[in-house]
mmCIF file of C-alpha atoms in Angstrom:
data_model
loop_
_atom_site.group_PDB
_atom_site.id
_atom_site.type_symbol
_atom_site.label_atom_id
_atom_site.label_comp_id
_atom_site.label_asym_id
_atom_site.label_seq_id
_atom_site.Cartn_x
_atom_site.Cartn_y
_atom_site.Cartn_z
ATOM 1 C CA MET D 4 37.634 92.915 -42.216
ATOM 2 C CA THR D 5 38.908 90.115 -44.351
ATOM 3 C CA PHE D 6 42.306 91.656 -44.662
ATOM 4 C CA GLU D 7 42.576 92.197 -40.876
ATOM 5 C CA SER D 8 41.482 88.651 -39.867
ATOM 6 C CA ALA D 9 44.161 86.839 -41.835
ATOM 7 C CA PRO D 10 46.957 87.338 -39.268
ATOM 8 C CA CYS D 11 44.659 86.056 -36.511
ATOM 9 C CA THR D 12 43.960 82.891 -38.462
ATOM 10 C CA LYS D 13 47.641 82.238 -38.953
ATOM 11 C CA TYR D 14 48.326 82.940 -35.307
ATOM 12 C CA TYR D 15 45.737 80.544 -33.913
ATOM 13 C CA GLY D 16 46.569 77.877 -36.470
ATOM 14 C CA ALA D 17 50.210 78.071 -35.446
ATOM 15 C CA MET D 18 49.198 77.510 -31.800
ATOM 16 C CA PHE D 19 46.855 74.606 -32.569
ATOM 17 C CA LEU D 20 49.421 72.416 -34.315
ATOM 18 C CA PRO D 21 51.822 72.142 -31.335
ATOM 19 C CA LEU D 22 48.902 71.413 -28.995
ATOM 20 C CA ALA D 23 47.649 68.659 -31.237
ATOM 21 C CA LEU D 24 51.104 67.130 -31.392
ATOM 22 C CA LEU D 25 51.336 67.199 -27.582
ATOM 23 C CA PHE D 26 47.975 65.467 -27.265
ATOM 24 C CA VAL D 27 48.977 62.681 -29.670
ATOM 25 C CA MET D 28 52.305 62.182 -27.899
ATOM 26 C CA SER D 29 50.597 61.937 -24.474
ATOM 27 C CA GLU D 30 48.229 59.272 -25.788
ATOM 28 C CA GLU D 31 51.166 57.279 -27.174
ATOM 29 C CA LEU D 32 53.034 57.539 -23.876
ATOM 30 C CA ALA D 33 49.982 56.409 -21.879
ATOM 31 C CA CYS D 34 49.498 53.419 -24.159
ATOM 32 C CA ALA D 35 53.143 52.417 -23.882
ATOM 33 C CA ALA D 36 53.036 52.749 -20.109
ATOM 34 C CA SER D 37 49.945 50.625 -19.869
ATOM 35 C CA LEU D 38 51.546 47.934 -22.002
ATOM 36 C CA ARG D 39 54.689 47.985 -19.890
ATOM 37 C CA TYR D 40 52.627 47.763 -16.690
ATOM 38 C CA ALA D 41 50.591 44.934 -18.163
ATOM 39 C CA ALA D 42 53.786 42.986 -18.781
ATOM 40 C CA PHE D 43 54.775 43.587 -15.190
ATOM 41 C CA LEU D 44 51.454 42.302 -13.981
ATOM 42 C CA ALA D 45 51.802 39.230 -16.144
ATOM 43 C CA SER D 46 55.223 38.436 -14.718
ATOM 44 C CA ALA D 47 54.374 39.281 -11.101
ATOM 45 C CA PRO D 48 53.557 36.333 -8.816
ATOM 46 C CA ARG D 49 49.875 35.882 -8.269
ATOM 47 C CA ALA D 50 48.356 35.740 -4.822
ATOM 48 C CA PRO D 51 47.478 32.185 -3.810
ATOM 49 C CA VAL D 52 43.850 31.154 -4.223
ATOM 50 C CA LEU D 53 42.384 30.166 -0.878
ATOM 51 C CA ARG D 54 40.420 26.964 -1.150
ATOM 52 C CA PRO D 55 38.407 25.293 1.626
ATOM 53 C CA ILE D 56 40.367 22.571 3.344
ATOM 54 C CA PRO D 57 38.659 19.197 3.047
ATOM 55 C CA THR D 58 37.317 18.142 6.392
ATOM 56 C CA SER D 59 36.490 14.739 7.765
ATOM 57 C CA SER D 60 32.939 13.423 7.444
ATOM 58 C CA ALA D 61 32.979 12.431 11.105
ATOM 59 C CA PRO D 62 31.301 15.643 12.391
ATOM 60 C CA ARG D 63 28.577 15.266 9.768
ATOM 61 C CA ALA D 64 28.087 11.622 10.725
ATOM 62 C CA ALA D 65 27.956 12.583 14.398
ATOM 63 C CA ALA D 66 25.320 15.218 13.640
ATOM 64 C CA THR D 67 23.308 12.623 11.708
ATOM 65 C CA ASN D 68 23.531 10.182 14.607
ATOM 66 C CA LYS D 69 22.302 12.865 17.013
ATOM 67 C CA ALA D 70 19.398 13.645 14.701
ATOM 68 C CA ASP D 71 18.536 9.936 14.534
ATOM 69 C CA ALA D 72 18.700 9.733 18.333
ATOM 70 C CA ARG D 73 16.254 12.641 18.591
ATOM 71 C CA LYS D 74 13.867 11.041 16.133
ATOM 72 C CA LYS D 75 10.988 9.396 17.930
ATOM 73 C CA PRO D 76 10.900 5.643 17.233
ATOM 74 C CA GLN D 77 7.836 3.753 16.090
ATOM 75 C CA PHE D 78 6.618 2.100 19.277
ATOM 76 C CA THR D 79 5.275 -1.430 18.924
ATOM 77 C CA HIS D 80 5.412 -2.821 22.501
ATOM 78 C CA PHE D 81 5.290 -1.580 26.083
ATOM 79 C CA PHE D 82 5.926 -2.576 29.700
ATOM 80 C CA ALA D 83 2.762 -2.657 31.797
ATOM 81 C CA LEU D 84 1.229 -3.586 35.104
ATOM 82 C CA ARG D 85 -2.024 -5.185 33.992
ATOM 83 C CA ILE D 86 -5.263 -4.865 35.965
ATOM 84 C CA GLU D 87 -7.668 -7.805 36.114
ATOM 85 C CA PRO D 88 -10.792 -6.880 34.096
ATOM 86 C CA SER D 89 -13.077 -8.095 36.863
ATOM 87 C CA PHE D 90 -11.430 -5.833 39.452
ATOM 88 C CA LEU D 91 -11.655 -2.377 37.843
ATOM 89 C CA GLY D 92 -13.866 -3.142 34.848
ATOM 90 C CA PRO D 93 -17.332 -2.512 36.323
ATOM 91 C CA ALA D 94 -16.384 0.813 37.905
ATOM 92 C CA ALA D 95 -14.472 1.920 34.799
ATOM 93 C CA GLU D 96 -17.382 1.090 32.515
ATOM 94 C CA ALA D 97 -19.792 3.011 34.748
ATOM 95 C CA VAL D 98 -17.605 6.128 34.452
ATOM 96 C CA GLN D 99 -17.317 5.627 30.687
ATOM 97 C CA ALA D 100 -21.075 5.197 30.287
ATOM 98 C CA ARG D 101 -21.765 8.492 32.069
ATOM 99 C CA LEU D 102 -19.091 10.192 29.963
ATOM 100 C CA VAL D 103 -20.559 8.985 26.657
ATOM 101 C CA ALA D 104 -24.128 9.761 27.750
ATOM 102 C CA ALA D 105 -23.080 13.392 28.251
ATOM 103 C CA ALA D 106 -20.901 13.521 25.119
ATOM 104 C CA PRO D 107 -21.864 10.828 22.562
ATOM 105 C CA GLU D 108 -18.984 11.830 20.277
ATOM 106 C CA LEU D 109 -16.612 10.270 22.853
ATOM 107 C CA GLY D 110 -18.059 6.798 22.296
ATOM 108 C CA GLY D 111 -15.055 5.728 20.241
ATOM 109 C CA CYS D 112 -12.551 6.974 22.814
ATOM 110 C CA VAL D 113 -13.135 4.572 25.709
ATOM 111 C CA ILE D 114 -10.733 1.785 26.698
ATOM 112 C CA ARG D 115 -11.977 -1.789 27.058
ATOM 113 C CA ARG D 116 -11.811 -3.282 30.547
ATOM 114 C CA GLU D 117 -9.509 -6.032 29.239
ATOM 115 C CA LYS D 118 -6.895 -3.395 28.346
ATOM 116 C CA LEU D 119 -6.738 -1.461 31.618
ATOM 117 C CA HIS D 120 -3.146 -1.161 32.792
ATOM 118 C CA LEU D 121 -0.350 1.101 34.043
ATOM 119 C CA THR D 122 2.306 1.852 31.395
ATOM 120 C CA LEU D 123 5.920 1.717 32.635
ATOM 121 C CA GLY D 124 7.906 1.852 29.391
ATOM 122 C CA LEU D 125 7.671 2.063 25.613
ATOM 123 C CA LEU D 126 9.623 0.009 23.088
ATOM 124 C CA GLY D 127 10.097 -0.107 19.354
ATOM 125 C CA LEU D 128 10.740 -3.736 18.347
ATOM 126 C CA PRO D 129 10.417 -3.692 14.548
ATOM 127 C CA LEU D 130 11.938 -7.129 13.971
ATOM 128 C CA THR D 131 9.810 -8.724 16.677
ATOM 129 C CA GLU D 132 6.728 -6.994 15.278
ATOM 130 C CA ALA D 133 7.482 -8.158 11.737
ATOM 131 C CA ALA D 134 7.812 -11.722 12.981
ATOM 132 C CA ALA D 135 4.504 -11.452 14.861
ATOM 133 C CA LYS D 136 2.775 -10.229 11.705
ATOM 134 C CA GLY D 137 4.308 -13.027 9.660
ATOM 135 C CA ASP D 138 6.119 -10.517 7.442
ATOM 136 C CA ASP D 139 9.477 -12.082 8.158
ATOM 137 C CA ASP D 140 10.897 -15.267 9.611
ATOM 138 C CA PRO D 141 12.304 -14.890 13.125
ATOM 139 C CA GLY D 142 16.072 -14.858 13.001
ATOM 140 C CA PRO D 143 19.066 -14.143 15.244
ATOM 141 C CA ALA D 144 18.568 -10.378 14.943
ATOM 142 C CA ALA D 145 14.933 -10.608 16.067
ATOM 143 C CA ASP D 146 15.912 -12.927 18.917
ATOM 144 C CA ALA D 147 18.607 -10.492 20.055
ATOM 145 C CA GLU D 148 16.176 -7.554 19.883
ATOM 146 C CA LEU D 149 13.569 -9.345 21.970
ATOM 147 C CA GLY D 150 16.270 -10.628 24.333
ATOM 148 C CA ARG D 151 17.325 -7.075 25.193
ATOM 149 C CA ALA D 152 13.725 -6.180 25.986
ATOM 150 C CA VAL D 153 13.221 -9.234 28.208
ATOM 151 C CA GLU D 154 16.455 -8.515 30.087
ATOM 152 C CA ALA D 155 15.201 -5.008 30.851
ATOM 153 C CA LEU D 156 11.811 -6.414 31.866
ATOM 154 C CA ARG D 157 13.299 -8.833 34.386
ATOM 155 C CA ALA D 158 15.656 -6.244 35.836
ATOM 156 C CA ALA D 159 12.786 -3.782 36.298
ATOM 157 C CA ALA D 160 10.509 -6.359 37.925
ATOM 158 C CA GLY D 161 13.277 -7.205 40.376
ATOM 159 C CA ALA D 162 13.280 -3.636 41.700
ATOM 160 C CA ALA D 163 10.115 -4.364 43.712
ATOM 161 C CA ARG D 164 11.148 -5.066 47.300
ATOM 162 C CA SER D 165 8.243 -7.268 48.338
ATOM 163 C CA PRO D 166 8.012 -10.851 47.034
ATOM 164 C CA ASP D 167 4.248 -10.753 47.573
ATOM 165 C CA GLY D 168 3.436 -8.241 44.829
ATOM 166 C CA VAL D 169 2.798 -4.506 44.753
ATOM 167 C CA ARG D 170 -0.349 -3.086 46.323
ATOM 168 C CA ALA D 171 -2.230 -0.068 44.911
ATOM 169 C CA ARG D 172 -5.642 1.595 45.000
ATOM 170 C CA PHE D 173 -7.604 3.804 42.641
ATOM 171 C CA PRO D 174 -8.949 6.790 44.597
ATOM 172 C CA GLY D 175 -10.533 8.810 41.807
ATOM 173 C CA LEU D 176 -10.156 10.372 38.390
ATOM 174 C CA GLY D 177 -7.647 12.654 36.712
ATOM 175 C CA SER D 178 -6.754 13.874 33.244
ATOM 176 C CA PHE D 179 -4.011 14.973 30.901
ATOM 177 C CA GLY D 180 -5.572 18.147 29.570
ATOM 178 C CA SER D 181 -8.734 17.443 27.617
ATOM 179 C CA ASP D 182 -7.338 14.448 25.727
ATOM 180 C CA VAL D 183 -6.969 11.679 28.332
ATOM 181 C CA LEU D 184 -9.186 10.650 31.248
ATOM 182 C CA PHE D 185 -7.674 8.191 33.700
ATOM 183 C CA ALA D 186 -8.091 6.495 37.047
ATOM 184 C CA ARG D 187 -5.522 7.786 39.509
ATOM 185 C CA CYS D 188 -3.334 5.165 41.177
ATOM 186 C CA ASP D 189 -1.904 5.375 44.695
ATOM 187 C CA ASP D 190 1.046 3.158 45.610
ATOM 188 C CA LEU D 191 0.390 1.334 48.905
ATOM 189 C CA SER D 192 3.711 -0.552 48.900
ATOM 190 C CA GLY D 193 5.981 2.217 50.080
ATOM 191 C CA GLY D 194 7.041 3.384 46.627
ATOM 192 C CA ASP D 195 7.604 0.041 44.892
ATOM 193 C CA ILE D 196 5.660 1.085 41.787
ATOM 194 C CA GLY D 197 7.896 4.118 41.429
ATOM 195 C CA LEU D 198 11.000 1.975 41.927
ATOM 196 C CA VAL D 199 9.921 -0.475 39.238
ATOM 197 C CA ALA D 200 9.091 2.369 36.848
ATOM 198 C CA ALA D 201 12.434 4.104 37.436
ATOM 199 C CA LYS D 202 14.322 0.835 36.963
ATOM 200 C CA ALA D 203 12.388 0.096 33.765
ATOM 201 C CA LYS D 204 13.272 3.492 32.324
ATOM 202 C CA ALA D 205 16.955 3.154 33.236
ATOM 203 C CA GLU D 206 17.239 -0.384 31.853
ATOM 204 C CA LEU D 207 15.469 0.494 28.612
ATOM 205 C CA LEU D 208 17.592 3.588 28.016
ATOM 206 C CA ALA D 209 20.760 1.606 28.747
ATOM 207 C CA ARG D 210 19.762 -0.850 26.008
ATOM 208 C CA GLY D 211 19.057 1.809 23.403
ATOM 209 C CA PHE D 212 15.281 2.140 23.808
ATOM 210 C CA THR D 213 15.013 5.931 23.724
ATOM 211 C CA HIS D 214 12.193 8.421 24.331
ATOM 212 C CA GLN D 215 10.958 6.927 27.585
ATOM 213 C CA PRO D 216 8.108 8.947 29.108
ATOM 214 C CA ASP D 217 8.105 10.363 32.608
ATOM 215 C CA PHE D 218 6.114 8.039 34.831
ATOM 216 C CA LYS D 219 2.826 9.079 36.391
ATOM 217 C CA PRO D 220 0.848 6.090 37.705
ATOM 218 C CA HIS D 221 -2.561 6.005 36.031
ATOM 219 C CA ALA D 222 -4.938 3.678 34.202
ATOM 220 C CA THR D 223 -6.361 5.294 31.068
ATOM 221 C CA LEU D 224 -10.148 5.107 30.765
ATOM 222 C CA ALA D 225 -10.634 7.224 27.632
ATOM 223 C CA LYS D 226 -8.372 9.048 25.186
ATOM 224 C CA THR D 227 -9.271 11.134 22.178
ATOM 225 C CA SER D 228 -6.425 9.718 20.075
ATOM 226 C CA LYS D 229 -8.675 6.657 19.594
ATOM 227 C CA TRP D 230 -11.353 8.774 17.940
ATOM 228 C CA ARG D 231 -11.892 8.342 14.203
ATOM 229 C CA PRO D 232 -14.215 10.519 12.097
ATOM 230 C CA LYS D 233 -17.028 8.912 10.152
ATOM 231 C CA ARG D 234 -16.289 8.376 6.481
ATOM 232 C CA GLY D 235 -18.035 10.558 3.950
ATOM 233 C CA VAL D 236 -18.777 13.345 6.422
ATOM 234 C CA ALA D 237 -17.926 16.818 5.107
ATOM 235 C CA PRO D 238 -16.523 18.993 6.385
ATOM 236 C CA LYS D 239 -14.299 16.719 8.452
ATOM 237 C CA PRO D 240 -15.306 17.088 12.113
ATOM 238 C CA ARG D 241 -12.766 18.089 14.710
ATOM 239 C CA ARG D 242 -11.448 15.649 17.272
ATOM 240 C CA PRO D 243 -13.619 15.827 20.399
ATOM 241 C CA LYS D 244 -12.369 16.955 23.790
ATOM 242 C CA ILE D 245 -12.962 15.464 27.227
ATOM 243 C CA ALA D 246 -14.200 18.483 29.133
ATOM 244 C CA ALA D 247 -13.376 18.555 32.837
ATOM 245 C CA ALA D 248 -16.989 19.318 33.635
ATOM 246 C CA LEU D 249 -17.934 15.832 32.413
ATOM 247 C CA TRP D 250 -15.954 14.020 35.107
ATOM 248 C CA ALA D 251 -14.987 16.593 37.763
ATOM 249 C CA PRO D 252 -17.827 15.585 40.147
ATOM 250 C CA GLU D 253 -16.218 12.113 40.383
ATOM 251 C CA ARG D 254 -12.672 13.388 40.811
ATOM 252 C CA ASP D 255 -12.335 12.026 44.358
ATOM 253 C CA ALA D 256 -14.764 9.125 44.167
ATOM 254 C CA PRO D 257 -12.783 5.843 44.565
ATOM 255 C CA LEU D 258 -13.306 3.359 41.774
ATOM 256 C CA ARG D 259 -12.738 0.552 44.311
ATOM 257 C CA GLU D 260 -12.238 0.777 48.060
ATOM 258 C CA GLU D 261 -10.104 -2.327 48.397
ATOM 259 C CA PRO D 262 -6.509 -2.385 47.139
ATOM 260 C CA TYR D 263 -5.318 -4.230 44.064
ATOM 261 C CA VAL D 264 -2.181 -6.395 44.012
ATOM 262 C CA PHE D 265 0.060 -6.370 40.947
ATOM 263 C CA ARG D 266 2.079 -9.590 40.736
ATOM 264 C CA SER D 267 3.884 -9.324 37.397
ATOM 265 C CA LEU D 268 5.385 -6.867 34.967
ATOM 266 C CA ASP D 269 4.465 -7.704 31.385
ATOM 267 C CA LEU D 270 5.824 -6.973 27.927
ATOM 268 C CA LEU D 271 2.763 -6.371 25.749
ATOM 269 C CA ARG D 272 2.290 -5.937 22.024
ATOM 270 C CA MET D 273 0.264 -2.873 21.017
ATOM 271 C CA LEU D 274 -1.428 -4.516 18.051
ATOM 272 C CA GLY D 275 -3.408 -7.717 17.966
ATOM 273 C CA ASP D 276 -5.572 -9.446 20.547
ATOM 274 C CA ASP D 277 -4.896 -12.043 23.192
ATOM 275 C CA GLY D 278 -8.175 -13.815 22.410
ATOM 276 C CA ASP D 279 -10.061 -12.138 25.258
ATOM 277 C CA GLY D 280 -9.940 -8.522 24.078
ATOM 278 C CA GLY D 281 -6.664 -7.666 25.792
ATOM 279 C CA TYR D 282 -3.162 -6.935 24.580
ATOM 280 C CA PRO D 283 -1.067 -9.961 23.534
ATOM 281 C CA VAL D 284 1.454 -10.862 26.234
ATOM 282 C CA VAL D 285 4.961 -11.401 24.843
ATOM 283 C CA ALA D 286 6.798 -11.954 28.146
ATOM 284 C CA SER D 287 6.181 -11.690 31.891
ATOM 285 C CA ALA D 288 8.382 -11.277 34.940
ATOM 286 C CA ARG D 289 7.301 -11.765 38.534
ATOM 287 C CA LEU D 290 7.515 -8.647 40.679
ATOM 288 C CA GLY D 291 9.913 -8.930 43.600
ATOM 289 C CA PRO D 292 13.577 -9.575 44.379
ATOM 290 C CA ARG D 293 15.321 -11.981 42.045
ATOM 291 C CA PRO D 294 16.210 -15.311 43.664
ATOM 292 C CA PRO D 295 19.951 -16.006 43.834
ATOM 293 C CA ARG D 296 21.270 -17.900 40.853
ATOM 294 C CA GLU D 297 22.210 -21.507 41.506
ATOM 295 C CA ASP D 298 25.558 -21.076 39.766
ATOM 296 C CA ALA D 299 26.462 -17.942 41.747
#
């Protein structure tokens, strides 16, 4: 067997050597080709790198301004038609007393008779408020801020068509959900209250006082936003609600039969006291057509 296998070994060995040489040559050729191709890649022009084009900051600034415009301002003052405490006070306090007797937790939600009014506009006057608090000395900027508000006040008051005031009556109660109880107000002057309210909103918006509410004539008697929990009580109690069942029987019971006459539109400060329990009056404008200017 040994003698016969020798030719086979020589035969296969002779075949293996050429194959090995071919394999080595193919590896050398592949390496050379890759090096040649790499040189080509190095010399070939590269594709341009796309970079974002710098844009102007104007769109971003515009978006910021829109966001600021949507941001609700901090209200410090408001336009109001004030109601004499002696006119609606007794009836309002009788309704409030019955409300609190049925739900004692609403005791801190009632509105004093000296603060009964119809709201016609909301204003944020931070410079005027700072001056009122004594935080800052009044200056030209505060004067200009207050001047814009007074201009709007006078223009709104002039929308009333009658020089003898605006007549209204309070025919019953109403609510905004379970958070606000109010005395409904009917305009007896042919829509003058609505005209003054619409003019106030337009004038305030034109002067940059944003977020003006839609007008619904009413005098708030109680609101749950006034409620404050007692300190040290755990767990913290929930804010109470003004259930309709507490006041619904008086829905159509007039608070006063005779009409009330509003004679001025006032700019009031939300904080502070006028010395009698009411809101401090910053400015007033008589309701009715503006007299012609002497220099016109």
